[in-house]
């Protein structure tokens, strides 16, 4: 927690002020505990874990020397994978998920929210991420993306789902699904489970169409 961090990091400042206020209110109600611990140190440690701590799959929370300082983006180019076996438990491995890779000197970013939130419009993403704190995301997508793009993403996912649900699959339904995935890769140029599953379903549908054509011959 370097000196002056609160001045340059609004998230850190909000977390620190919230923890400090909580301790002050607790001590006001329970003054007999005022000398129990060094409360300023407790506020600082809690703020460090609140700002830089990452939650592991087993529910534990840890601060990492590198990945705790990688910033969030709603259009990430990388993702952390937590190794479940071996020692130390909670060791993380970085995977590149940008469809174009990561350029030299480009900042490495990850998503700190569930994938489902990344397809929501900006205002809804901020509400889920920061509640009513007044904070906002400063990533490239939030700074330069448009509301039209956000609405287009939601429309494309809905159309993609509808096209893949078409039974039996047709040339038009698979073509529509393929077009949706192509445009989604342009608007969200990083790997996503939702897109990966859709591509598997599309491949299955195309295989069914191929078999049907062979039978008709």
CSV table of C-alpha atoms in Angstrom, one decimal:
chain,number,residue,atom,x,y,z
A,1,UNK,CA,0.0,0.0,0.0
A,2,UNK,CA,2.4,2.7,-1.2
A,3,UNK,CA,2.0,6.2,0.1
A,4,UNK,CA,-0.5,8.3,-1.8
A,5,UNK,CA,-2.3,5.3,-3.3
A,6,UNK,CA,-5.7,6.7,-2.3
A,7,UNK,CA,-5.0,9.8,-4.3
A,8,UNK,CA,-4.4,8.0,-7.5
A,9,UNK,CA,-6.7,5.0,-7.1
A,10,UNK,CA,-10.4,5.8,-6.5
A,11,UNK,CA,-11.2,2.1,-5.7
A,12,UNK,CA,-8.5,1.9,-3.1
A,13,UNK,CA,-9.6,5.2,-1.6
A,14,UNK,CA,-13.3,4.0,-1.4
A,15,UNK,CA,-12.2,0.7,0.2
A,16,UNK,CA,-9.9,2.4,2.7
A,17,UNK,CA,-12.5,5.0,3.7
A,18,UNK,CA,-15.2,2.3,4.2
A,19,UNK,CA,-12.9,0.2,6.4
A,20,UNK,CA,-11.8,3.2,8.4
A,21,UNK,CA,-15.4,4.2,8.9
A,22,UNK,CA,-16.4,0.7,10.0
A,23,UNK,CA,-13.7,0.6,12.6
A,24,UNK,CA,-14.6,4.1,13.9
A,25,UNK,CA,-18.2,3.1,14.3
A,26,UNK,CA,-17.3,-0.1,16.0
A,27,UNK,CA,-15.0,1.6,18.5
A,28,UNK,CA,-17.7,4.3,19.1
A,29,UNK,CA,-20.0,1.5,20.2
A,30,UNK,CA,-17.3,-0.6,22.0
A,31,UNK,CA,-14.7,1.8,23.4
A,32,UNK,CA,-13.4,-1.0,25.7
A,33,UNK,CA,-11.7,-2.6,22.6
A,34,UNK,CA,-9.9,0.6,21.6
A,35,UNK,CA,-6.5,-0.8,22.8
A,36,UNK,CA,-7.1,-4.4,21.9
A,37,UNK,CA,-5.2,-4.2,18.6
A,38,UNK,CA,-3.5,-1.5,16.4
A,39,UNK,CA,-6.7,-0.6,14.6
A,40,UNK,CA,-4.9,1.6,12.0
A,41,UNK,CA,-2.9,-1.5,11.0
A,42,UNK,CA,-6.1,-3.5,10.8
A,43,UNK,CA,-7.7,-0.9,8.5
A,44,UNK,CA,-4.6,-1.0,6.3
A,45,UNK,CA,-4.4,-4.8,6.1
A,46,UNK,CA,-8.1,-5.1,5.4
A,47,UNK,CA,-7.8,-2.5,2.7
A,48,UNK,CA,-4.9,-4.3,1.0
A,49,UNK,CA,-6.9,-7.5,0.8
A,50,UNK,CA,-10.0,-5.6,-0.3
A,51,UNK,CA,-8.2,-3.8,-3.1
A,52,UNK,CA,-5.5,-6.4,-4.2
A,53,UNK,CA,-6.7,-9.7,-2.8
A,54,UNK,CA,-7.9,-12.4,-5.3
A,55,UNK,CA,-10.4,-15.1,-4.4
A,56,UNK,CA,-9.2,-18.6,-5.2
A,57,UNK,CA,-11.5,-21.5,-6.2
A,58,UNK,CA,-11.5,-22.9,-2.6
A,59,UNK,CA,-12.7,-19.6,-1.2
A,60,UNK,CA,-9.4,-18.5,0.2
A,61,UNK,CA,-8.2,-15.0,-0.5
A,62,UNK,CA,-4.6,-14.1,-1.2
A,63,UNK,CA,-2.4,-11.1,-2.3
A,64,UNK,CA,0.0,-11.9,-5.1
A,65,UNK,CA,3.1,-9.9,-6.0
A,66,UNK,CA,2.2,-9.6,-9.7
A,67,UNK,CA,-1.3,-10.6,-10.6
A,68,UNK,CA,-2.9,-8.6,-7.7
A,69,UNK,CA,-1.7,-5.5,-9.6
A,70,UNK,CA,-3.0,-6.5,-13.0
A,71,UNK,CA,-5.9,-4.1,-13.8
A,72,UNK,CA,-9.4,-5.0,-14.7
A,73,UNK,CA,-10.8,-4.6,-18.2
A,74,UNK,CA,-14.2,-5.3,-19.6
A,75,UNK,CA,-12.3,-6.3,-22.8
A,76,UNK,CA,-9.5,-8.3,-21.2
A,77,UNK,CA,-6.5,-9.8,-23.1
A,78,UNK,CA,-5.6,-12.3,-20.5
A,79,UNK,CA,-7.0,-14.5,-17.7
A,80,UNK,CA,-5.6,-16.1,-14.6
A,81,UNK,CA,-5.9,-19.8,-14.0
A,82,UNK,CA,-5.5,-21.1,-10.5
A,83,UNK,CA,-3.7,-24.4,-10.2
A,84,UNK,CA,-5.6,-26.8,-7.9
A,85,UNK,CA,-2.8,-29.3,-7.5
A,86,UNK,CA,0.7,-29.1,-6.2
A,87,UNK,CA,2.3,-26.6,-3.9
A,88,UNK,CA,1.8,-23.8,-3.2
A,89,UNK,CA,-1.9,-24.1,-3.3
A,90,UNK,CA,-3.4,-21.2,-5.1
A,91,UNK,CA,-0.5,-20.7,-7.6
A,92,UNK,CA,-1.7,-18.9,-10.7
A,93,UNK,CA,-0.9,-19.2,-14.4
A,94,UNK,CA,-1.5,-16.5,-16.9
A,95,UNK,CA,-3.3,-17.4,-20.2
A,96,UNK,CA,-3.6,-15.0,-23.2
A,97,UNK,CA,-7.2,-14.9,-24.3
A,98,UNK,CA,-7.1,-12.0,-26.8
A,99,UNK,CA,-7.9,-13.2,-30.3
A,100,UNK,CA,-5.0,-11.1,-31.6
A,101,UNK,CA,-2.5,-11.9,-28.8
A,102,UNK,CA,-0.8,-9.3,-26.7
A,103,UNK,CA,1.5,-6.8,-28.4
A,104,UNK,CA,4.9,-5.8,-27.0
A,105,UNK,CA,4.4,-3.1,-24.3
A,106,UNK,CA,0.7,-3.5,-24.3
A,107,UNK,CA,-0.8,-3.5,-20.8
A,108,UNK,CA,-1.9,-7.0,-19.6
A,109,UNK,CA,-5.5,-6.8,-18.3
A,110,UNK,CA,-7.9,-9.4,-16.9
A,111,UNK,CA,-11.6,-9.5,-16.1
A,112,UNK,CA,-12.4,-9.4,-12.3
A,113,UNK,CA,-16.1,-10.1,-12.9
A,114,UNK,CA,-18.1,-13.1,-14.1
A,115,UNK,CA,-18.2,-13.5,-17.9
A,116,UNK,CA,-22.0,-12.9,-17.9
A,117,UNK,CA,-21.5,-9.3,-16.7
A,118,UNK,CA,-19.2,-8.5,-19.7
A,119,UNK,CA,-22.1,-8.8,-22.1
A,120,UNK,CA,-24.2,-6.3,-20.2
A,121,UNK,CA,-24.5,-2.6,-21.2
A,122,UNK,CA,-21.9,-0.3,-19.5
A,123,UNK,CA,-24.3,1.2,-17.0
A,124,UNK,CA,-25.4,-2.2,-15.8
A,125,UNK,CA,-21.8,-3.5,-15.6
A,126,UNK,CA,-20.8,-0.5,-13.4
A,127,UNK,CA,-23.8,-1.0,-11.2
A,128,UNK,CA,-23.0,-4.7,-10.6
A,129,UNK,CA,-19.3,-4.0,-10.2
A,130,UNK,CA,-19.4,-0.9,-7.9
A,131,UNK,CA,-23.0,-0.9,-6.6
A,132,UNK,CA,-23.8,2.7,-5.6
A,133,UNK,CA,-20.3,3.9,-4.8
A,134,UNK,CA,-20.2,6.3,-7.7
A,135,UNK,CA,-17.1,4.6,-9.1
A,136,UNK,CA,-16.7,3.7,-12.7
A,137,UNK,CA,-14.5,1.5,-14.9
A,138,UNK,CA,-11.8,3.2,-16.8
A,139,UNK,CA,-10.9,0.4,-19.2
A,140,UNK,CA,-10.6,1.0,-22.9
A,141,UNK,CA,-14.0,-0.5,-23.7
A,142,UNK,CA,-15.8,1.6,-21.1
A,143,UNK,CA,-13.9,4.8,-22.2
A,144,UNK,CA,-14.3,4.4,-25.9
A,145,UNK,CA,-17.1,1.8,-26.5
A,146,UNK,CA,-20.6,3.0,-27.5
A,147,UNK,CA,-24.1,2.2,-26.2
A,148,UNK,CA,-24.9,1.0,-29.7
A,149,UNK,CA,-22.1,-1.6,-29.5
A,150,UNK,CA,-23.5,-2.8,-26.1
A,151,UNK,CA,-27.0,-3.2,-27.5
A,152,UNK,CA,-25.6,-4.9,-30.6
A,153,UNK,CA,-23.8,-7.5,-28.4
A,154,UNK,CA,-27.0,-8.3,-26.5
A,155,UNK,CA,-28.9,-8.6,-29.8
A,156,UNK,CA,-26.2,-10.9,-31.3
A,157,UNK,CA,-26.1,-13.3,-28.4
A,158,UNK,CA,-29.9,-13.5,-28.4
A,159,UNK,CA,-29.9,-14.2,-32.2
A,160,UNK,CA,-27.1,-16.7,-31.8
A,161,UNK,CA,-29.0,-18.6,-29.2
A,162,UNK,CA,-32.1,-18.6,-31.3
A,163,UNK,CA,-30.2,-19.8,-34.4
A,164,UNK,CA,-28.5,-22.6,-32.6
A,165,UNK,CA,-31.8,-23.7,-31.1
A,166,UNK,CA,-33.3,-24.3,-34.5
A,167,UNK,CA,-34.1,-28.0,-34.9
A,168,UNK,CA,-33.3,-29.5,-37.3
A,169,UNK,CA,-30.6,-27.1,-38.2
A,170,UNK,CA,-30.8,-25.5,-41.6
A,171,UNK,CA,-28.4,-23.7,-44.0
A,172,UNK,CA,-29.9,-20.4,-43.0
A,173,UNK,CA,-29.8,-21.0,-39.2
A,174,UNK,CA,-26.2,-22.1,-39.3
A,175,UNK,CA,-25.2,-19.2,-41.6
A,176,UNK,CA,-26.9,-16.8,-39.2
A,177,UNK,CA,-25.1,-18.4,-36.2
A,178,UNK,CA,-21.8,-18.1,-38.0
A,179,UNK,CA,-22.4,-14.4,-38.8
A,180,UNK,CA,-23.3,-13.7,-35.2
A,181,UNK,CA,-20.1,-15.4,-33.9
A,182,UNK,CA,-18.0,-13.5,-36.5
A,183,UNK,CA,-19.4,-10.1,-35.4
A,184,UNK,CA,-19.1,-11.0,-31.7
A,185,UNK,CA,-15.5,-11.8,-32.2
A,186,UNK,CA,-15.1,-8.3,-33.6
A,187,UNK,CA,-17.0,-6.6,-30.7
A,188,UNK,CA,-15.6,-8.8,-28.0
A,189,UNK,CA,-12.1,-9.8,-29.3
A,190,UNK,CA,-11.2,-12.3,-26.6
A,191,UNK,CA,-12.0,-15.9,-25.7
A,192,UNK,CA,-15.3,-16.5,-23.8
A,193,UNK,CA,-16.9,-19.7,-22.7
A,194,UNK,CA,-20.2,-18.6,-24.2
A,195,UNK,CA,-18.7,-18.2,-27.6
A,196,UNK,CA,-16.7,-21.4,-27.3
A,197,UNK,CA,-19.8,-23.4,-26.4
A,198,UNK,CA,-21.7,-21.8,-29.3
A,199,UNK,CA,-18.9,-22.7,-31.7
A,200,UNK,CA,-19.1,-26.3,-30.6
A,201,UNK,CA,-22.9,-26.4,-31.1
A,202,UNK,CA,-22.4,-24.8,-34.5
A,203,UNK,CA,-19.9,-27.4,-35.5
A,204,UNK,CA,-22.3,-30.1,-34.4
A,205,UNK,CA,-25.1,-28.5,-36.4
A,206,UNK,CA,-22.9,-28.3,-39.5
A,207,UNK,CA,-22.0,-31.9,-39.1
A,208,UNK,CA,-25.7,-32.9,-38.9
A,209,UNK,CA,-26.3,-30.9,-42.1
A,210,UNK,CA,-23.4,-32.7,-43.9
A,211,UNK,CA,-24.7,-36.1,-42.8
A,212,UNK,CA,-28.2,-35.2,-44.0
A,213,UNK,CA,-26.9,-34.1,-47.4
A,214,UNK,CA,-25.0,-37.4,-47.7
A,215,UNK,CA,-28.1,-39.4,-46.9
A,216,UNK,CA,-30.1,-37.5,-49.5
A,217,UNK,CA,-27.5,-38.3,-52.2
